[in-house]
mmCIF file of C-alpha atoms in Angstrom:
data_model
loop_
_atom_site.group_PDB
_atom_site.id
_atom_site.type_symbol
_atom_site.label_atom_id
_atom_site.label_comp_id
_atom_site.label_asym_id
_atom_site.label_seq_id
_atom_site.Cartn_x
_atom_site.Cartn_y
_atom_site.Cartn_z
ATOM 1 C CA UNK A 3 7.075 16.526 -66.584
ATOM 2 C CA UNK A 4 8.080 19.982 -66.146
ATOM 3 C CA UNK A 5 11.774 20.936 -65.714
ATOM 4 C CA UNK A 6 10.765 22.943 -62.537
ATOM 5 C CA UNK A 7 8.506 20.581 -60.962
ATOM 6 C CA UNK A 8 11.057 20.497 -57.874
ATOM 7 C CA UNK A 9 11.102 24.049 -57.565
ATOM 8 C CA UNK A 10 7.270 24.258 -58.169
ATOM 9 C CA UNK A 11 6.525 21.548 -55.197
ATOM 10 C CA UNK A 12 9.539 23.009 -52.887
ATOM 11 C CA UNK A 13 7.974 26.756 -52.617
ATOM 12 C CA UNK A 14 4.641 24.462 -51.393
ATOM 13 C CA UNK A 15 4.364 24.318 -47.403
ATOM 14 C CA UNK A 16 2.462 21.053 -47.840
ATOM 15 C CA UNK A 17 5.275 19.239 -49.982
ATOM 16 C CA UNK A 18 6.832 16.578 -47.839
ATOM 17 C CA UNK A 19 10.044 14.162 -48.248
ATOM 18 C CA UNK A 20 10.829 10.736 -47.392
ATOM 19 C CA UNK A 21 14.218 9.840 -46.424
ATOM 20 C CA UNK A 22 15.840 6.695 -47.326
ATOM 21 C CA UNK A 23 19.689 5.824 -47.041
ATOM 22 C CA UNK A 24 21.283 2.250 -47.470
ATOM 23 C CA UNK A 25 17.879 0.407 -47.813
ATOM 24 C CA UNK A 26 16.129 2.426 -44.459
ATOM 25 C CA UNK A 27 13.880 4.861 -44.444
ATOM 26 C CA UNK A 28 13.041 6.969 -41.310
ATOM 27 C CA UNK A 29 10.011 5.617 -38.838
ATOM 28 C CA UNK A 30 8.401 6.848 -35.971
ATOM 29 C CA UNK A 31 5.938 3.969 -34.999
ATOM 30 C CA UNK A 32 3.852 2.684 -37.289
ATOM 31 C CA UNK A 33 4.760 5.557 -40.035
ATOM 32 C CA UNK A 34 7.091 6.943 -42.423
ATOM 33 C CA UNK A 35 8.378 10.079 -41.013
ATOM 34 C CA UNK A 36 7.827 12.940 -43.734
ATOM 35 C CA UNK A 37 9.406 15.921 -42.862
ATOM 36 C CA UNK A 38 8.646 19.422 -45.164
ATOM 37 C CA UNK A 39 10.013 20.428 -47.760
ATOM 38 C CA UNK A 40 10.782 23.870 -47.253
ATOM 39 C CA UNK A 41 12.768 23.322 -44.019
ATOM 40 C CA UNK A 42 15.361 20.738 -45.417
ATOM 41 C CA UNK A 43 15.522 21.025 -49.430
ATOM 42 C CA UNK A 44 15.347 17.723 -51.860
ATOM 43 C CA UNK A 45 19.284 17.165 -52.277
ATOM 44 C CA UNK A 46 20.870 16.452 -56.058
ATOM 45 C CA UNK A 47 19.152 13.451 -56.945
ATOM 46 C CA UNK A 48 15.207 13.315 -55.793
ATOM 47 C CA UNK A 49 12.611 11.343 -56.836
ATOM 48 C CA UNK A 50 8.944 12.947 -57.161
ATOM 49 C CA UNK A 51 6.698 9.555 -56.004
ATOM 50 C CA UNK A 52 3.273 11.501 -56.386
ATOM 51 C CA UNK A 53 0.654 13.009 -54.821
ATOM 52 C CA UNK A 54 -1.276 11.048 -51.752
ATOM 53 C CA UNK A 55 -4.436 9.919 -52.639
ATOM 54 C CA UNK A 56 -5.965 9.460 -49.702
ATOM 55 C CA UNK A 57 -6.027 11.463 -46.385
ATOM 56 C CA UNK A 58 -3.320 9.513 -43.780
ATOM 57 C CA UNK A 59 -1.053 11.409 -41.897
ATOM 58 C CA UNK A 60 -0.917 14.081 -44.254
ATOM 59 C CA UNK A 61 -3.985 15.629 -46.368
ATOM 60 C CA UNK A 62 -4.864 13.855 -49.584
ATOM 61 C CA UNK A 63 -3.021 15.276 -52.036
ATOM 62 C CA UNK A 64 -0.250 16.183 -50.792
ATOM 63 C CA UNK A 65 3.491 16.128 -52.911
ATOM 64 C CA UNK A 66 5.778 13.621 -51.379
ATOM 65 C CA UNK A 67 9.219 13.950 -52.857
ATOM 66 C CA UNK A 68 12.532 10.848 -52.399
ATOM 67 C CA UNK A 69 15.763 11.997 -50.970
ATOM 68 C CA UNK A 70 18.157 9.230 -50.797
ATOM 69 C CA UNK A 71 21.037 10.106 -48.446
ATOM 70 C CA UNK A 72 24.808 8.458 -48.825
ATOM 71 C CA UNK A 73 24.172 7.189 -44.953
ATOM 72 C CA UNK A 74 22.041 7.586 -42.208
ATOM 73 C CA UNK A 75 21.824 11.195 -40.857
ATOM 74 C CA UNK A 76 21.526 10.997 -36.660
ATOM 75 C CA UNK A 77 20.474 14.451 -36.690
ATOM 76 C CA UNK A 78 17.083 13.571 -38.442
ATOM 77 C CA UNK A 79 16.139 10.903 -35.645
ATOM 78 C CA UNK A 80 13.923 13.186 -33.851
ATOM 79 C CA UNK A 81 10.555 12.982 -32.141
ATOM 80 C CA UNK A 82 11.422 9.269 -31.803
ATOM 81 C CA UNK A 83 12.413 8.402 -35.487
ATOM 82 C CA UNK A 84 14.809 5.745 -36.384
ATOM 83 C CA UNK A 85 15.988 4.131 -39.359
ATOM 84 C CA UNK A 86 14.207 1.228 -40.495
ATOM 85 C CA UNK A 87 14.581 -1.550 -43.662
ATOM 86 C CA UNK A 88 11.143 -2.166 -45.315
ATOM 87 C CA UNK A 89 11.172 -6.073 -44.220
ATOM 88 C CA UNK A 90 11.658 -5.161 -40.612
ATOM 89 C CA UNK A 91 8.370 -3.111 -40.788
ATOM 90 C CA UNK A 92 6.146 -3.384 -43.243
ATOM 91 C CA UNK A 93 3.945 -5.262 -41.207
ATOM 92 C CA UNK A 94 3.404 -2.466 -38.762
ATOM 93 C CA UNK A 95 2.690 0.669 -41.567
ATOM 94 C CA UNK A 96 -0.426 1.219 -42.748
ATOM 95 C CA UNK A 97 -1.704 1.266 -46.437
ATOM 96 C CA UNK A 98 -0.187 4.488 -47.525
ATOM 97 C CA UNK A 99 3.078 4.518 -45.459
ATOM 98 C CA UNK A 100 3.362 0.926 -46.896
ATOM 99 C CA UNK A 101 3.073 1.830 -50.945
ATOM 100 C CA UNK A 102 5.230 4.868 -50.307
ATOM 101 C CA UNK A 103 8.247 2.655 -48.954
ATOM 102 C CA UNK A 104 7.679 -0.314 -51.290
ATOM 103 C CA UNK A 105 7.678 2.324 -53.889
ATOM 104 C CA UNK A 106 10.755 4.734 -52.591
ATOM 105 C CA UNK A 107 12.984 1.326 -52.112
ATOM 106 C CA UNK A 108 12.361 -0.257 -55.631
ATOM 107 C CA UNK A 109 13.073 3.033 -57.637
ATOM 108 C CA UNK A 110 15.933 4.112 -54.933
ATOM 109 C CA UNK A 111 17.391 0.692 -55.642
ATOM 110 C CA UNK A 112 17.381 1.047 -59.230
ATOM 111 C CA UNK A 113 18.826 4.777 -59.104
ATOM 112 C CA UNK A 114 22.270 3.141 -57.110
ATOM 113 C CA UNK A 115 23.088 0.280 -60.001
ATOM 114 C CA UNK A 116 22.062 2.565 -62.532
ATOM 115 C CA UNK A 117 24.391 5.027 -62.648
ATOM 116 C CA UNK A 118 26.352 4.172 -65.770
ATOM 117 C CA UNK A 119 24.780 3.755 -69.479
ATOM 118 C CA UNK A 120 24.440 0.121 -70.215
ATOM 119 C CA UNK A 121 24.962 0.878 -74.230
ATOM 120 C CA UNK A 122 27.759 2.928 -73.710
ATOM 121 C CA UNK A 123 29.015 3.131 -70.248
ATOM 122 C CA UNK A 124 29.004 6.575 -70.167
ATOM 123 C CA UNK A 125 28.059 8.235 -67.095
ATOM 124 C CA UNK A 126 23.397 8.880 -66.750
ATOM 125 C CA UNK A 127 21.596 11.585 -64.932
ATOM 126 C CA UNK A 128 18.206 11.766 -63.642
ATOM 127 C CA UNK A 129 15.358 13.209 -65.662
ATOM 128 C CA UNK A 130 11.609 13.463 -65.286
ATOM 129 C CA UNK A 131 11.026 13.610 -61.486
ATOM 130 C CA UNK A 132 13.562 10.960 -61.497
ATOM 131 C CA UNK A 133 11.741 8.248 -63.429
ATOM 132 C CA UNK A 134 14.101 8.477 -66.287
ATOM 133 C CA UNK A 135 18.155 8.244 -66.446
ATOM 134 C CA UNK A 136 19.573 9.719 -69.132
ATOM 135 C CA UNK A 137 23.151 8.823 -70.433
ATOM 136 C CA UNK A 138 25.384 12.122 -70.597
ATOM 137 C CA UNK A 139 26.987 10.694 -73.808
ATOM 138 C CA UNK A 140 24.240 9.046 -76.760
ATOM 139 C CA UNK A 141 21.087 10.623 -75.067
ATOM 140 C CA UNK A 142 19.341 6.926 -74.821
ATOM 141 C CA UNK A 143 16.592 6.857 -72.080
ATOM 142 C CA UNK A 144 16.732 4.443 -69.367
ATOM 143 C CA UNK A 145 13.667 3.109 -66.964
ATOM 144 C CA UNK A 146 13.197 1.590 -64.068
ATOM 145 C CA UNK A 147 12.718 -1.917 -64.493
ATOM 146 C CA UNK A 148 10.571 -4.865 -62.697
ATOM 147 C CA UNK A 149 11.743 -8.591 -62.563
ATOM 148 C CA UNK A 150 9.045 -10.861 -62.237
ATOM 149 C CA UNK A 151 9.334 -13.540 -59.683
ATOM 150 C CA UNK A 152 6.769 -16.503 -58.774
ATOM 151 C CA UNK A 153 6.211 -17.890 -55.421
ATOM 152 C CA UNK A 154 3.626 -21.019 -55.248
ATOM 153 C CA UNK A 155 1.794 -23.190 -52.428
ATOM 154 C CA UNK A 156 2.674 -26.532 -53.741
ATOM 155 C CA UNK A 157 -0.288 -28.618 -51.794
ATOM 156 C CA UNK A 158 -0.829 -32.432 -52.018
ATOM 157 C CA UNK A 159 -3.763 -35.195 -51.881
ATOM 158 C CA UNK A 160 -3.443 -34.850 -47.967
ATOM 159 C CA UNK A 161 -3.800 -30.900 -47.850
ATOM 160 C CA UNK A 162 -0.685 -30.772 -47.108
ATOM 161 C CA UNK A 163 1.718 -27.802 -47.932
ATOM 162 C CA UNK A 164 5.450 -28.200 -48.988
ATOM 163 C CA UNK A 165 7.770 -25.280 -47.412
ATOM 164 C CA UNK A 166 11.505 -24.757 -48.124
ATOM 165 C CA UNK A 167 14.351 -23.160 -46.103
ATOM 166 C CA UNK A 168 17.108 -21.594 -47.758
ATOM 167 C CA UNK A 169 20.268 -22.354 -47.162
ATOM 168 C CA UNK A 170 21.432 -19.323 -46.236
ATOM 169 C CA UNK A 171 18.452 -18.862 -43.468
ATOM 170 C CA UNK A 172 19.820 -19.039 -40.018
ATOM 171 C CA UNK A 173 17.227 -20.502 -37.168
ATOM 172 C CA UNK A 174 14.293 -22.369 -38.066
ATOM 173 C CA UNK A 175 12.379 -20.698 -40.889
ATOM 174 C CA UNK A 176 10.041 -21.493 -43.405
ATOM 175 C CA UNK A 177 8.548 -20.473 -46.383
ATOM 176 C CA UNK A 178 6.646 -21.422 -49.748
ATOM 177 C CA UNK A 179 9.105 -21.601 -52.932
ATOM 178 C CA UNK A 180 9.857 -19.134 -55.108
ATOM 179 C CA UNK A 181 12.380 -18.037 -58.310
ATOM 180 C CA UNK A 182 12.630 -15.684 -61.127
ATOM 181 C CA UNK A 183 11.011 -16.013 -64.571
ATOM 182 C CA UNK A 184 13.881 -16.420 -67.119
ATOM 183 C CA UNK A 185 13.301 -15.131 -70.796
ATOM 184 C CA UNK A 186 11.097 -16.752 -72.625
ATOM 185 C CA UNK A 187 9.114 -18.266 -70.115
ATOM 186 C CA UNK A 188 5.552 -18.066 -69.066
ATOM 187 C CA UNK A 189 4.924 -17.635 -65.561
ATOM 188 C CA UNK A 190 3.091 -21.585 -65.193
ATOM 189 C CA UNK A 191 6.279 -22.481 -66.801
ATOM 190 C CA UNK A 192 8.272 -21.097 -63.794
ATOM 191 C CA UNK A 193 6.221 -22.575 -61.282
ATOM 192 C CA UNK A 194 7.185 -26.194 -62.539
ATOM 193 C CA UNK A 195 10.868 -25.370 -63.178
ATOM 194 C CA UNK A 196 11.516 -23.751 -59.778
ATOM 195 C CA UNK A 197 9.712 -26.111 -57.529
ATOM 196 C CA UNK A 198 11.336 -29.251 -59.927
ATOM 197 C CA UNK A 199 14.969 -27.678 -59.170
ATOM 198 C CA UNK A 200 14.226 -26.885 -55.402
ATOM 199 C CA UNK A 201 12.495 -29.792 -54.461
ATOM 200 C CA UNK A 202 12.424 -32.025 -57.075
ATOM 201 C CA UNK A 203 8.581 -32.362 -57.503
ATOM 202 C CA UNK A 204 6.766 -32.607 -60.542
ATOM 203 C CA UNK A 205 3.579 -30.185 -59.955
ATOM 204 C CA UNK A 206 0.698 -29.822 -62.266
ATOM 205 C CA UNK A 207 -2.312 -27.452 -62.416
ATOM 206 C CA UNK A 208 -0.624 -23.727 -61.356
ATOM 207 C CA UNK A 209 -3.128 -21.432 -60.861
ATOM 208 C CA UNK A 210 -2.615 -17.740 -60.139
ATOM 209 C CA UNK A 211 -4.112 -16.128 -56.995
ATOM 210 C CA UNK A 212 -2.524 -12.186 -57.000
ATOM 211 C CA UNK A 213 0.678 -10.548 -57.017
ATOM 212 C CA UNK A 214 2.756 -7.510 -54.633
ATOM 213 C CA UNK A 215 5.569 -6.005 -55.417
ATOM 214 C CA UNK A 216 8.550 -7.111 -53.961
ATOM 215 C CA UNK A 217 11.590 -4.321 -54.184
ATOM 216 C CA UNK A 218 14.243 -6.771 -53.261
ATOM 217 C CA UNK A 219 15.891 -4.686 -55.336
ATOM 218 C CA UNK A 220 12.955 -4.716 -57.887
ATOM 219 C CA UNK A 221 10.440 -7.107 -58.194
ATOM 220 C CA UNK A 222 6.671 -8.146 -59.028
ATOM 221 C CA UNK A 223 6.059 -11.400 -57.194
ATOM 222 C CA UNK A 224 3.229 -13.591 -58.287
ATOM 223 C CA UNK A 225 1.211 -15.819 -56.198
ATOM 224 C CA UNK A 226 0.527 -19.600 -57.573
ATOM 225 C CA UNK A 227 -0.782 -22.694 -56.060
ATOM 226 C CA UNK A 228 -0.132 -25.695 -57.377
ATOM 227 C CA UNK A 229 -0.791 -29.955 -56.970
ATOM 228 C CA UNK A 230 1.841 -32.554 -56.746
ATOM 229 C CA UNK A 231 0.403 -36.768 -57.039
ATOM 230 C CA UNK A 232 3.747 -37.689 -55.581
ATOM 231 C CA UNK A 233 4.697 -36.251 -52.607
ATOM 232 C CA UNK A 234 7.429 -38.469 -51.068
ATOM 233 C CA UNK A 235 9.635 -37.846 -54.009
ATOM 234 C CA UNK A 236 10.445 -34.105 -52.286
ATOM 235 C CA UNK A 237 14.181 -33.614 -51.722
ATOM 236 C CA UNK A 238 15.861 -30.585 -51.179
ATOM 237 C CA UNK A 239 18.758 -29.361 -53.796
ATOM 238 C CA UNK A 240 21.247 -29.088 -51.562
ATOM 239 C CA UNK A 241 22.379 -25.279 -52.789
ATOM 240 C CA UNK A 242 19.665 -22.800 -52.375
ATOM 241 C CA UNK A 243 17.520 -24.465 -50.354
ATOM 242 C CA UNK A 244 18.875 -26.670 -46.968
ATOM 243 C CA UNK A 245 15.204 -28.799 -46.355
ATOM 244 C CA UNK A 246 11.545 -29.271 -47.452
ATOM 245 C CA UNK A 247 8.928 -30.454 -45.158
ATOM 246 C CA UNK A 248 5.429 -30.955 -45.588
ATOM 247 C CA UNK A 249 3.360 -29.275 -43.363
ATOM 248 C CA UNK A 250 -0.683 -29.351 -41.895
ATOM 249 C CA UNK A 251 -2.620 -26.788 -41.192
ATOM 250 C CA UNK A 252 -2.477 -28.013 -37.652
ATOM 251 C CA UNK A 253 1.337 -28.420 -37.856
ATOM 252 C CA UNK A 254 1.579 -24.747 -39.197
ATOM 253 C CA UNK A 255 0.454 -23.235 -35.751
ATOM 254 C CA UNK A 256 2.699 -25.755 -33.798
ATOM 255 C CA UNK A 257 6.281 -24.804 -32.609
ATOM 256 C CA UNK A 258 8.750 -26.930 -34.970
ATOM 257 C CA UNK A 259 11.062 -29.608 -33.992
ATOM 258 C CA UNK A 260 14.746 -28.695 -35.042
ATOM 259 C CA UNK A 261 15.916 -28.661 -38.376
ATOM 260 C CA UNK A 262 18.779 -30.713 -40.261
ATOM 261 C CA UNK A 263 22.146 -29.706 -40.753
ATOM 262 C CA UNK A 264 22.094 -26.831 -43.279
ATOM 263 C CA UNK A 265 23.865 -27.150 -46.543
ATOM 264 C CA UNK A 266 26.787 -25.335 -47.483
ATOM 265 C CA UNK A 267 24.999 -20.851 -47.702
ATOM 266 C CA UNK A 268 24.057 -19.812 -51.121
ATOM 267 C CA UNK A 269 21.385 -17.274 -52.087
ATOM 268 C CA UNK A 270 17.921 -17.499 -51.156
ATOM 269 C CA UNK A 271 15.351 -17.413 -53.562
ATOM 270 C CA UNK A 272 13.940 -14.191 -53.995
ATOM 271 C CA UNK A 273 10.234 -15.011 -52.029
ATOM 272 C CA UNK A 274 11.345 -17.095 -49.541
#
């Protein structure tokens, strides 16, 4: 990549930049706001993320360029923008606006915990657009990196689905189980080890269905279902997750009755 990309894109009228700062990026309705280059600069530390592909709210092509801020700036909620974490509205942005945020938050959150050389501990800068860290001391290359994480649909004779809730959930929520891949481990491998430690089941017969990425900090989360022949033996652990119920389909559109006394908070899993 060209050591003057950033200058190249910046003398472009069309070049636009996202702005994201503790996690939020600015919205106005259903869309990330993307203001032009030209008028406010790309900071130190941006992050080229590509040209569109597709005609949205800007022409297709056009150069969209990161600029992560230490906090939120007031002075850039105009026009109705606010500041806006990708969970609380990912549901609402279209295709485009969607892929740019999942991608600005996964390689924004790997920029803030990679600031140091893991070899050496000397200090790294960005290279490359910002898709390479460089340490300032041996020269070794760094990447951005992607954790793999499973979540499954653990059904059983009765078409019924098992659904956890974390312990550190507040209110009544639900979701299928999910967990990291450790080394060495294929990814049917984690599907029986997570849902055996969460819910003590023995499940057979994972089968993948798709995958999204998941940027919570930076993750690829992959979709399984999978069978258990005995489902009365399902028991919570106690630590990460509080309950597990089975559920209907029926039951899944139905208001739910309270649940039990939570166990003591821990960390959720990363799906759930």
């Amino acid at each position: 990549m060209a050591a003057d990309l950033f200058e190249q894109i910046r003398a472009n009228p069309g070049t636009r930049v996202m702005y994201m700062a503790g996690g939020k990026a600015l919205i106005n309705d259903t869309e990330v706001v993307l203001a032009s280059g030209a008028e406010t600069g790309f900071g130190d530390a941006p992050v080229y993320l590509g040209r569109t592909l597709a005609p949205a709210q800007e022409p297709e092509g056009t150069d969209v360029v990161l600029v992560t801020l230490g906090e939120e700036d007031p002075l850039l909620e105009t026009g109705g923008a606010r500041w806006a974490s990708l969970r609380e509205v990912a549901v609402l942005l279209g295709e485009l606006d969607a892929a740019l945020f999942v991608q600005a938050a996964a390689v924004s959150n790997w920029h803030a915990v990679h600031t140091h050389c893991p070899r050496c501990g000397a200090p790294t800068v960005p290279e490359q657009g910002g898709w390479v860290r460089r340490c300032t001391e041996d020269g070794s290359q760094h990447f951005p990196r992607t954790d793999p994480a499973i979540i499954v649909a653990v059904t059983d004779p009765e078409d019924r689905i098992l659904l956890g809730s974390a312990a550190a959930w507040k209110g009544n929520r639900y979701s299928t189980l999910a967990g990291f891949v450790e080394p060495g481990e294929s990814l049917e491998g984690a599907v029986i080890r997570e849902v055996a430690e969460e819910s003590g089941l023995v499940v057979h017969s994972p089968q993948y269905l798709g995958s999204q990425p998941w940027p919570f900090p930076c993750s690829l989360m992959l979709g399984f279902t999978a069978r258990t022949e005995n489902p009365s033996a399902a028991v919570h652990d106690g630590v990460e997750i509080s309950d597990v119920r089975w559920f209907t389909r029926t039951s899944c559109a139905m208001p739910l009755p309270a649940a039990k006394s939570p166990s003591p908070a821990a960390s959720p899993s990363p799906g759930t």
